[in-house]
């Protein structure tokens, strides 16, 4: 396993360009299975989770042509559906959470889709019911092999459009159902659909391939099925989670950083949430400029003076992927904040590592933590720690960059799953970080 060694307390300076969005890439790449024609995807992030999915597509028989950095052309004209029932696929598919989204396209085009129980972050239970209930509504038969945790959906006839009210606004569930419905016969209506920018991007891409999806950007999608889809070219948005990570890192290390080409219109409430923490960020064209916070940053209270609460919620609410970042940034703020992680019950369990570094955090229960900021009067202390998941990992890295002394972070493959060449890009800003 790899390790980062980080000398903390160094102020950084410079420009950084965010990578392509991981969560969009995992959806978009699965959509190439819907057509035998060529699909070119640009701004693909070079990270472990995405590269695993590209390898999986190649093993399924998808032709892959690399055009240059971040640009790949895919052609799924000779898909080997039989690979889905091999032991190799069970092992490969089980190591990646995003592999669940190949099921919808395969079911729609080939009448069958299988997946082992997907892996990913250890952040709590992540149910798959929404996906499979949606497929069943479209006419598929479901089977589950309990011994080896193998899921399958099959149909001998073309899928049929249906009305469905999703039990939760699942992003991956909505994406999977949409990809199945675009080739179904008739009209599919999905209420309580997720409406994140990445889901909007998927719908726009599918429409450019010949799909007929309306209501994009709302929680009510209407899909008129078509007989076939064609090829297209698509560009992935910048990663809003990485953008939020850079904002938090700049404030926590009191660094002057400009984040380039952030696609402001797709950031939602992210800038306003960081401003509630007292962080100054300025819009300059399509860039975000964060000045060095020489005098720190003060957390705002609610209008009635009560403690600020930052909670996650489905879009357009605040993304759960940035709560770990907000929590670590609050450790050096002036004031207190309640962090409420509603969606995942194990995501706050990394706070013990921050407490070991000297942070003042009270973990109320698996979902809530109160952070009492130091206002930079007491610097965090360097320590040795291990990255439990992608977002906790980057949060611990931010803490280490601000801490006094040299910290060690183990299991950095978790960070590499979601952040492209993070050590190289930090060194370009002046950080002292070494990959061992």
CSV table of C-alpha atoms in Angstrom, one decimal:
chain,number,residue,atom,x,y,z
A,1,UNK,CA,0.0,0.0,0.0
A,2,UNK,CA,1.2,3.5,-0.8
A,3,UNK,CA,1.9,6.2,1.8
A,4,UNK,CA,2.0,10.0,1.7
A,5,UNK,CA,4.5,11.9,3.9
A,6,UNK,CA,3.4,15.5,4.3
A,7,UNK,CA,5.2,18.4,6.0
A,8,UNK,CA,2.5,20.7,7.2
A,9,UNK,CA,2.2,24.4,7.9
A,10,UNK,CA,3.4,25.5,4.5
A,11,UNK,CA,1.3,28.1,2.7
A,12,UNK,CA,0.5,27.3,-0.9
A,13,UNK,CA,0.1,29.6,-3.9
A,14,UNK,CA,-0.9,29.3,-7.5
A,15,UNK,CA,-3.6,28.1,-10.0
A,16,UNK,CA,-5.2,24.7,-10.2
A,17,UNK,CA,-7.5,23.2,-12.8
A,18,UNK,CA,-10.1,20.7,-11.5
A,19,UNK,CA,-10.2,17.2,-13.0
A,20,UNK,CA,-13.2,15.8,-14.9
A,21,UNK,CA,-16.0,14.8,-12.6
A,22,UNK,CA,-15.7,11.2,-11.2
A,23,UNK,CA,-19.4,10.7,-10.6
A,24,UNK,CA,-20.3,11.9,-14.0
A,25,UNK,CA,-17.7,9.8,-15.7
A,26,UNK,CA,-18.9,6.5,-14.1
A,27,UNK,CA,-22.4,7.2,-15.6
A,28,UNK,CA,-21.3,8.5,-19.0
A,29,UNK,CA,-18.9,5.5,-19.6
A,30,UNK,CA,-21.6,3.0,-19.0
A,31,UNK,CA,-23.8,4.8,-21.5
A,32,UNK,CA,-21.4,3.8,-24.4
A,33,UNK,CA,-22.9,0.3,-24.1
A,34,UNK,CA,-26.2,1.6,-25.5
A,35,UNK,CA,-25.0,2.0,-29.1
A,36,UNK,CA,-22.8,0.1,-31.6
A,37,UNK,CA,-21.6,3.4,-32.9
A,38,UNK,CA,-18.5,5.3,-31.8
A,39,UNK,CA,-18.8,7.6,-28.7
A,40,UNK,CA,-16.0,10.0,-27.8
A,41,UNK,CA,-15.7,11.2,-24.2
A,42,UNK,CA,-13.4,14.1,-23.3
A,43,UNK,CA,-12.1,15.3,-19.9
A,44,UNK,CA,-12.1,11.8,-18.4
A,45,UNK,CA,-10.3,11.9,-15.0
A,46,UNK,CA,-7.3,9.6,-14.7
A,47,UNK,CA,-8.2,8.0,-11.4
A,48,UNK,CA,-8.5,4.4,-10.1
A,49,UNK,CA,-12.3,4.0,-10.1
A,50,UNK,CA,-12.7,5.4,-13.6
A,51,UNK,CA,-9.8,3.3,-15.0
A,52,UNK,CA,-11.2,0.2,-13.4
A,53,UNK,CA,-14.5,0.8,-15.2
A,54,UNK,CA,-12.7,1.4,-18.5
A,55,UNK,CA,-10.9,-1.9,-18.1
A,56,UNK,CA,-14.2,-3.6,-17.3
A,57,UNK,CA,-15.7,-2.2,-20.6
A,58,UNK,CA,-12.7,-3.5,-22.5
A,59,UNK,CA,-13.1,-7.0,-21.0
A,60,UNK,CA,-16.8,-6.8,-22.2
A,61,UNK,CA,-15.5,-6.4,-25.7
A,62,UNK,CA,-15.9,-2.6,-26.1
A,63,UNK,CA,-13.2,-1.2,-28.4
A,64,UNK,CA,-11.2,1.5,-26.7
A,65,UNK,CA,-9.1,4.1,-28.6
A,66,UNK,CA,-7.1,6.7,-26.6
A,67,UNK,CA,-7.0,10.0,-28.5
A,68,UNK,CA,-4.9,12.0,-26.0
A,69,UNK,CA,-5.0,13.1,-22.3
A,70,UNK,CA,-8.5,12.6,-21.0
A,71,UNK,CA,-10.0,11.7,-24.4
A,72,UNK,CA,-11.1,8.2,-25.4
A,73,UNK,CA,-13.3,6.9,-28.2
A,74,UNK,CA,-15.4,3.8,-27.3
A,75,UNK,CA,-17.3,1.4,-29.7
A,76,UNK,CA,-19.5,-1.3,-28.3
A,77,UNK,CA,-20.3,-3.1,-31.5
A,78,UNK,CA,-19.1,-6.5,-30.4
A,79,UNK,CA,-20.1,-6.8,-26.8
A,80,UNK,CA,-19.4,-10.2,-25.2
A,81,UNK,CA,-22.4,-10.5,-22.9
A,82,UNK,CA,-21.2,-14.0,-21.8
A,83,UNK,CA,-18.4,-12.4,-19.9
A,84,UNK,CA,-21.0,-11.3,-17.3
A,85,UNK,CA,-21.4,-14.8,-16.0
A,86,UNK,CA,-17.6,-15.6,-15.6
A,87,UNK,CA,-15.7,-15.7,-12.3
A,88,UNK,CA,-13.4,-13.0,-13.7
A,89,UNK,CA,-16.3,-10.6,-14.0
A,90,UNK,CA,-17.6,-11.5,-10.5
A,91,UNK,CA,-14.2,-10.5,-9.1
A,92,UNK,CA,-13.7,-7.4,-11.3
A,93,UNK,CA,-17.2,-6.0,-11.0
A,94,UNK,CA,-17.3,-6.5,-7.2
A,95,UNK,CA,-14.4,-4.2,-6.7
A,96,UNK,CA,-16.1,-1.1,-8.1
A,97,UNK,CA,-19.3,0.6,-6.9
A,98,UNK,CA,-19.9,2.3,-10.3
A,99,UNK,CA,-20.1,-1.1,-12.1
A,100,UNK,CA,-23.8,-1.3,-11.1
A,101,UNK,CA,-24.5,1.2,-13.9
A,102,UNK,CA,-23.6,-1.2,-16.7
A,103,UNK,CA,-26.8,-3.2,-15.8
A,104,UNK,CA,-29.3,-0.7,-17.3
A,105,UNK,CA,-27.6,-0.3,-20.7
A,106,UNK,CA,-27.0,-4.1,-21.0
A,107,UNK,CA,-30.6,-4.9,-20.1
A,108,UNK,CA,-32.0,-2.4,-22.6
A,109,UNK,CA,-29.8,-3.5,-25.5
A,110,UNK,CA,-29.1,-7.2,-24.9
A,111,UNK,CA,-32.0,-8.3,-22.6
A,112,UNK,CA,-29.8,-9.2,-19.6
A,113,UNK,CA,-27.6,-7.5,-17.1
A,114,UNK,CA,-25.7,-9.1,-14.2
A,115,UNK,CA,-23.6,-7.6,-11.4
A,116,UNK,CA,-21.9,-8.9,-8.3
A,117,UNK,CA,-22.5,-6.9,-5.1
A,118,UNK,CA,-20.5,-3.8,-5.8
A,119,UNK,CA,-17.6,-2.6,-3.6
A,120,UNK,CA,-16.5,1.0,-3.0
A,121,UNK,CA,-16.2,3.2,0.1
A,122,UNK,CA,-16.9,1.8,3.6
A,123,UNK,CA,-19.3,4.6,4.5
A,124,UNK,CA,-22.4,2.7,5.4
A,125,UNK,CA,-25.0,0.7,3.6
A,126,UNK,CA,-25.7,1.7,0.0
A,127,UNK,CA,-28.9,0.0,-1.1
A,128,UNK,CA,-29.5,-1.2,-4.7
A,129,UNK,CA,-33.3,-1.6,-4.4
A,130,UNK,CA,-34.1,1.5,-6.4
A,131,UNK,CA,-32.2,0.2,-9.4
A,132,UNK,CA,-33.8,-3.2,-9.5
A,133,UNK,CA,-37.3,-2.0,-8.7
A,134,UNK,CA,-37.0,0.3,-11.6
A,135,UNK,CA,-35.9,-2.5,-14.0
A,136,UNK,CA,-38.8,-4.7,-12.7
A,137,UNK,CA,-41.2,-1.8,-13.5
A,138,UNK,CA,-39.9,-1.8,-17.0
A,139,UNK,CA,-40.7,-5.6,-17.3
A,140,UNK,CA,-37.5,-7.3,-16.3
A,141,UNK,CA,-37.3,-10.4,-14.2
A,142,UNK,CA,-35.0,-10.2,-11.1
A,143,UNK,CA,-32.9,-12.9,-9.6
A,144,UNK,CA,-30.4,-12.9,-6.7
A,145,UNK,CA,-27.9,-15.7,-5.9
A,146,UNK,CA,-27.5,-15.3,-2.2
A,147,UNK,CA,-24.4,-17.5,-1.9
A,148,UNK,CA,-22.1,-15.4,-4.1
A,149,UNK,CA,-24.1,-12.1,-3.8
A,150,UNK,CA,-24.8,-12.1,-7.6
A,151,UNK,CA,-27.7,-9.9,-8.9
A,152,UNK,CA,-29.3,-10.3,-12.3
A,153,UNK,CA,-32.1,-8.9,-14.4
A,154,UNK,CA,-33.4,-10.5,-17.7
A,155,UNK,CA,-36.1,-10.0,-20.3
A,156,UNK,CA,-37.0,-12.0,-23.4
A,157,UNK,CA,-39.0,-9.2,-24.8
A,158,UNK,CA,-38.3,-5.5,-25.3
A,159,UNK,CA,-38.6,-3.5,-22.1
A,160,UNK,CA,-42.0,-1.6,-21.7
A,161,UNK,CA,-42.2,2.0,-20.6
A,162,UNK,CA,-43.9,2.6,-17.2
A,163,UNK,CA,-44.8,5.2,-14.6
A,164,UNK,CA,-42.7,4.9,-11.4
A,165,UNK,CA,-42.3,6.9,-8.2
A,166,UNK,CA,-38.8,6.2,-6.9
A,167,UNK,CA,-38.5,5.4,-3.2
A,168,UNK,CA,-35.4,7.6,-3.0
A,169,UNK,CA,-33.8,10.2,-5.3
A,170,UNK,CA,-30.9,7.9,-6.0
A,171,UNK,CA,-28.4,9.4,-8.5
A,172,UNK,CA,-27.0,6.1,-9.7
A,173,UNK,CA,-30.5,4.5,-9.5
A,174,UNK,CA,-32.0,7.2,-11.6
A,175,UNK,CA,-29.1,7.0,-14.1
A,176,UNK,CA,-29.5,3.2,-14.4
A,177,UNK,CA,-33.2,3.4,-15.0
A,178,UNK,CA,-32.9,6.2,-17.5
A,179,UNK,CA,-30.4,4.2,-19.5
A,180,UNK,CA,-32.7,1.2,-19.5
A,181,UNK,CA,-35.8,3.3,-20.4
A,182,UNK,CA,-34.3,5.1,-23.5
A,183,UNK,CA,-34.6,1.9,-25.5
A,184,UNK,CA,-37.9,0.7,-24.0
A,185,UNK,CA,-41.1,0.6,-25.9
A,186,UNK,CA,-43.4,3.4,-25.1
A,187,UNK,CA,-43.2,6.2,-22.5
A,188,UNK,CA,-41.5,6.0,-19.1
A,189,UNK,CA,-42.2,8.6,-16.4
A,190,UNK,CA,-39.8,8.8,-13.4
A,191,UNK,CA,-41.0,10.9,-10.5
A,192,UNK,CA,-38.6,11.7,-7.5
A,193,UNK,CA,-35.8,11.4,-10.0
A,194,UNK,CA,-32.3,12.7,-9.0
A,195,UNK,CA,-31.5,15.9,-10.7
A,196,UNK,CA,-27.8,16.4,-10.0
A,197,UNK,CA,-25.8,18.2,-12.8
A,198,UNK,CA,-24.1,14.8,-13.6
A,199,UNK,CA,-27.5,13.2,-14.2
A,200,UNK,CA,-28.4,16.2,-16.3
A,201,UNK,CA,-25.2,15.7,-18.3
A,202,UNK,CA,-26.1,12.0,-18.9
A,203,UNK,CA,-29.6,13.0,-20.2
A,204,UNK,CA,-28.1,15.6,-22.5
A,205,UNK,CA,-25.6,13.1,-23.8
A,206,UNK,CA,-28.3,10.5,-24.4
A,207,UNK,CA,-30.5,13.1,-26.2
A,208,UNK,CA,-27.5,13.9,-28.5
A,209,UNK,CA,-27.4,10.2,-29.3
A,210,UNK,CA,-31.1,10.3,-30.3
A,211,UNK,CA,-32.9,9.7,-27.0
A,212,UNK,CA,-36.1,11.6,-26.2
A,213,UNK,CA,-35.8,12.8,-22.6
A,214,UNK,CA,-37.7,15.8,-21.2
A,215,UNK,CA,-37.8,17.4,-17.8
A,216,UNK,CA,-34.0,17.3,-17.6
A,217,UNK,CA,-32.9,19.2,-14.4
A,218,UNK,CA,-36.2,18.5,-12.6
A,219,UNK,CA,-37.3,15.6,-10.5
A,220,UNK,CA,-39.9,14.5,-13.1
A,221,UNK,CA,-38.3,12.9,-16.2
A,222,UNK,CA,-40.3,11.7,-19.2
A,223,UNK,CA,-38.6,9.3,-21.6
A,224,UNK,CA,-40.1,8.4,-24.9
A,225,UNK,CA,-38.4,5.1,-26.0
A,226,UNK,CA,-36.5,4.9,-29.3
A,227,UNK,CA,-35.4,1.9,-31.4
A,228,UNK,CA,-31.7,2.7,-31.4
A,229,UNK,CA,-29.1,5.3,-30.4
A,230,UNK,CA,-26.2,6.7,-32.4
A,231,UNK,CA,-22.8,7.9,-31.5
A,232,UNK,CA,-21.8,11.3,-30.1
A,233,UNK,CA,-19.0,13.4,-28.6
A,234,UNK,CA,-19.4,14.5,-25.0
A,235,UNK,CA,-17.3,16.5,-22.5
A,236,UNK,CA,-17.4,15.8,-18.8
A,237,UNK,CA,-17.9,18.7,-16.3
A,238,UNK,CA,-15.2,19.7,-13.8
A,239,UNK,CA,-15.5,17.8,-10.6
A,240,UNK,CA,-17.5,19.8,-8.0
A,241,UNK,CA,-16.3,17.7,-5.2
A,242,UNK,CA,-12.7,18.4,-6.1
A,243,UNK,CA,-13.5,22.1,-6.4
A,244,UNK,CA,-14.9,22.0,-2.9
A,245,UNK,CA,-11.8,20.2,-1.7
A,246,UNK,CA,-9.5,22.9,-3.1
A,247,UNK,CA,-11.6,25.6,-1.5
A,248,UNK,CA,-11.3,23.9,1.9
A,249,UNK,CA,-7.6,23.2,1.4
A,250,UNK,CA,-6.9,26.9,0.6
A,251,UNK,CA,-8.8,28.2,3.6
A,252,UNK,CA,-7.3,25.6,6.1
A,253,UNK,CA,-3.7,26.3,5.0
A,254,UNK,CA,-4.3,30.1,4.6
A,255,UNK,CA,-3.2,29.8,1.0
A,256,UNK,CA,-3.9,32.0,-2.0
A,257,UNK,CA,-5.3,29.8,-4.7
A,258,UNK,CA,-7.2,30.3,-8.0
A,259,UNK,CA,-9.4,27.3,-9.2
A,260,UNK,CA,-9.7,27.6,-12.9
A,261,UNK,CA,-12.7,26.8,-15.1
A,262,UNK,CA,-15.1,25.6,-12.4
A,263,UNK,CA,-18.4,25.8,-14.3
A,264,UNK,CA,-20.0,28.1,-11.7
A,265,UNK,CA,-23.5,27.5,-13.0
A,266,UNK,CA,-23.2,23.8,-11.9
A,267,UNK,CA,-21.9,24.4,-8.4
A,268,UNK,CA,-25.3,25.0,-6.7
A,269,UNK,CA,-25.0,25.9,-3.0
A,270,UNK,CA,-21.4,24.8,-2.6
A,271,UNK,CA,-19.9,28.4,-2.7
A,272,UNK,CA,-22.6,29.7,-0.3
A,273,UNK,CA,-22.0,26.8,2.2
A,274,UNK,CA,-18.3,27.6,2.3
A,275,UNK,CA,-19.1,31.3,2.7
A,276,UNK,CA,-21.2,30.4,5.8
A,277,UNK,CA,-18.0,29.1,7.3
A,278,UNK,CA,-16.6,32.5,6.8
A,279,UNK,CA,-14.4,31.6,3.8
A,280,UNK,CA,-13.9,34.4,1.2
A,281,UNK,CA,-14.2,33.2,-2.3
A,282,UNK,CA,-14.5,35.5,-5.4
A,283,UNK,CA,-15.9,34.7,-8.8
A,284,UNK,CA,-13.5,35.9,-11.5
A,285,UNK,CA,-15.0,34.9,-14.9
A,286,UNK,CA,-15.4,31.1,-14.6
A,287,UNK,CA,-12.7,30.9,-11.9
A,288,UNK,CA,-12.8,30.9,-8.1
A,289,UNK,CA,-10.2,33.0,-6.3
A,290,UNK,CA,-9.5,32.3,-2.6
A,291,UNK,CA,-7.3,34.8,-0.9
A,292,UNK,CA,-5.0,33.9,2.0
A,293,UNK,CA,-7.1,34.1,5.1
A,294,UNK,CA,-4.5,36.0,7.3
A,295,UNK,CA,-7.1,36.7,10.0
A,296,UNK,CA,-8.8,33.4,9.8
A,297,UNK,CA,-12.5,32.8,9.0
A,298,UNK,CA,-15.5,33.2,11.3
A,299,UNK,CA,-18.5,30.8,11.1
A,300,UNK,CA,-21.9,32.6,10.7
A,301,UNK,CA,-24.7,31.8,13.0
A,302,UNK,CA,-28.4,31.4,12.0
A,303,UNK,CA,-30.5,34.5,12.0
A,304,UNK,CA,-31.7,33.8,15.5
A,305,UNK,CA,-28.1,33.4,16.8
A,306,UNK,CA,-28.3,29.6,17.1
A,307,UNK,CA,-25.4,27.3,16.0
A,308,UNK,CA,-25.0,26.9,12.3
A,309,UNK,CA,-26.0,23.4,11.0
A,310,UNK,CA,-24.6,22.1,7.7
A,311,UNK,CA,-26.4,19.0,6.5
A,312,UNK,CA,-26.4,17.0,3.3
A,313,UNK,CA,-29.4,16.6,1.0
A,314,UNK,CA,-30.3,15.5,-2.5
A,315,UNK,CA,-29.5,18.1,-5.2
A,316,UNK,CA,-30.0,21.1,-5.1
A,317,UNK,CA,-29.1,20.5,-1.5
A,318,UNK,CA,-25.5,20.2,-0.3
A,319,UNK,CA,-23.7,17.1,-1.5
A,320,UNK,CA,-22.8,14.5,1.2
A,321,UNK,CA,-19.4,14.1,-0.5
A,322,UNK,CA,-18.2,17.5,0.8
A,323,UNK,CA,-19.3,17.2,4.5
A,324,UNK,CA,-16.0,15.6,5.4
A,325,UNK,CA,-14.2,18.6,3.9
A,326,UNK,CA,-16.5,21.1,5.7
A,327,UNK,CA,-15.9,19.3,9.0
A,328,UNK,CA,-12.1,19.4,8.8
A,329,UNK,CA,-12.1,23.1,7.6
A,330,UNK,CA,-14.3,24.0,10.6
A,331,UNK,CA,-11.6,22.7,13.0
A,332,UNK,CA,-9.7,26.0,12.5
A,333,UNK,CA,-12.6,28.3,12.1
A,334,UNK,CA,-13.7,30.9,14.7
A,335,UNK,CA,-16.9,29.5,16.0
A,336,UNK,CA,-18.9,26.3,16.2
A,337,UNK,CA,-20.9,24.2,13.7
A,338,UNK,CA,-23.1,21.1,13.8
A,339,UNK,CA,-22.3,18.7,10.9
A,340,UNK,CA,-25.3,16.5,10.1
A,341,UNK,CA,-24.5,13.6,7.8
A,342,UNK,CA,-28.0,12.2,7.0
A,343,UNK,CA,-27.2,9.8,4.2
A,344,UNK,CA,-24.4,7.5,5.4
A,345,UNK,CA,-24.1,6.2,8.9
A,346,UNK,CA,-20.3,5.5,8.9
A,347,UNK,CA,-18.9,8.6,7.2
A,348,UNK,CA,-18.1,10.5,10.3
A,349,UNK,CA,-16.1,7.8,11.9
A,350,UNK,CA,-12.8,9.3,10.8
A,351,UNK,CA,-13.1,12.2,13.3
A,352,UNK,CA,-11.1,10.3,15.9
A,353,UNK,CA,-8.0,10.9,13.8
A,354,UNK,CA,-8.7,14.6,13.8
A,355,UNK,CA,-9.2,14.5,17.6
A,356,UNK,CA,-5.8,12.8,17.9
A,357,UNK,CA,-4.4,15.8,16.0
A,358,UNK,CA,-5.9,18.2,18.5
A,359,UNK,CA,-9.2,19.1,16.9
A,360,UNK,CA,-12.1,19.8,19.2
A,361,UNK,CA,-14.9,17.6,17.9
A,362,UNK,CA,-17.8,16.0,19.7
A,363,UNK,CA,-19.3,13.0,17.9
A,364,UNK,CA,-22.9,13.0,19.0
A,365,UNK,CA,-23.9,9.8,17.1
A,366,UNK,CA,-23.1,8.1,13.8
A,367,UNK,CA,-24.7,11.0,11.9
A,368,UNK,CA,-23.9,14.2,13.8
A,369,UNK,CA,-20.7,15.9,15.0
A,370,UNK,CA,-20.2,19.3,16.7
A,371,UNK,CA,-16.9,21.1,15.7
A,372,UNK,CA,-15.5,23.8,17.9
A,373,UNK,CA,-13.0,25.8,15.9
A,374,UNK,CA,-9.5,26.7,17.1
A,375,UNK,CA,-9.4,30.0,15.1
A,376,UNK,CA,-5.8,29.1,14.3
A,377,UNK,CA,-4.8,29.7,17.9
A,378,UNK,CA,-3.8,26.1,18.3
A,379,UNK,CA,-2.3,24.3,15.3
A,380,UNK,CA,-3.2,20.7,14.6
A,381,UNK,CA,-0.4,18.2,15.4
A,382,UNK,CA,1.1,15.9,12.8
A,383,UNK,CA,0.4,12.2,13.2
A,384,UNK,CA,0.2,8.8,11.4
A,385,UNK,CA,-3.2,7.9,10.0
A,386,UNK,CA,-4.9,5.7,7.4
A,387,UNK,CA,-7.4,6.8,4.7
A,388,UNK,CA,-10.7,5.0,5.3
A,389,UNK,CA,-12.5,6.3,2.1
A,390,UNK,CA,-12.0,8.8,-0.7
A,391,UNK,CA,-13.5,11.9,1.0
A,392,UNK,CA,-12.2,11.2,4.5
A,393,UNK,CA,-8.8,10.6,2.9
A,394,UNK,CA,-8.7,14.0,1.3
A,395,UNK,CA,-9.9,15.6,4.5
A,396,UNK,CA,-7.1,14.0,6.5
A,397,UNK,CA,-4.7,15.2,3.8
A,398,UNK,CA,-6.0,18.7,4.2
A,399,UNK,CA,-5.5,18.4,8.0
A,400,UNK,CA,-2.0,17.1,7.5
A,401,UNK,CA,-1.1,20.1,5.2
A,402,UNK,CA,-2.2,22.5,7.9
A,403,UNK,CA,-0.6,20.6,10.9
A,404,UNK,CA,2.6,21.3,12.7
A,405,UNK,CA,5.3,18.6,11.8
A,406,UNK,CA,5.4,15.7,9.4
A,407,UNK,CA,2.3,13.5,9.0
A,408,UNK,CA,2.0,10.1,7.4
A,409,UNK,CA,-1.2,8.9,5.6
A,410,UNK,CA,-1.4,5.2,4.7
A,411,UNK,CA,-3.8,3.4,2.4
A,412,UNK,CA,-3.6,6.4,-0.1
A,413,UNK,CA,-5.1,4.2,-2.8
A,414,UNK,CA,-8.4,5.3,-1.4
A,415,UNK,CA,-7.5,9.0,-2.2
A,416,UNK,CA,-6.2,7.9,-5.7
A,417,UNK,CA,-9.6,6.4,-6.4
A,418,UNK,CA,-11.1,9.9,-6.6
A,419,UNK,CA,-8.3,12.5,-7.0
A,420,UNK,CA,-6.0,12.6,-10.0
A,421,UNK,CA,-2.2,13.0,-9.3
A,422,UNK,CA,-3.1,14.9,-6.1
A,423,UNK,CA,0.5,14.9,-4.8
A,424,UNK,CA,2.0,16.2,-8.1
A,425,UNK,CA,-0.6,19.0,-8.2
A,426,UNK,CA,0.0,19.9,-4.6
A,427,UNK,CA,3.8,20.1,-5.2
A,428,UNK,CA,3.1,22.5,-8.1
A,429,UNK,CA,1.5,24.8,-5.5
A,430,UNK,CA,4.5,24.6,-3.1
A,431,UNK,CA,3.4,21.7,-0.9
A,432,UNK,CA,6.0,19.3,0.6
A,433,UNK,CA,4.4,16.0,0.0
A,434,UNK,CA,6.1,12.7,-1.0
A,435,UNK,CA,4.6,9.5,-2.2
A,436,UNK,CA,6.4,6.5,-0.7
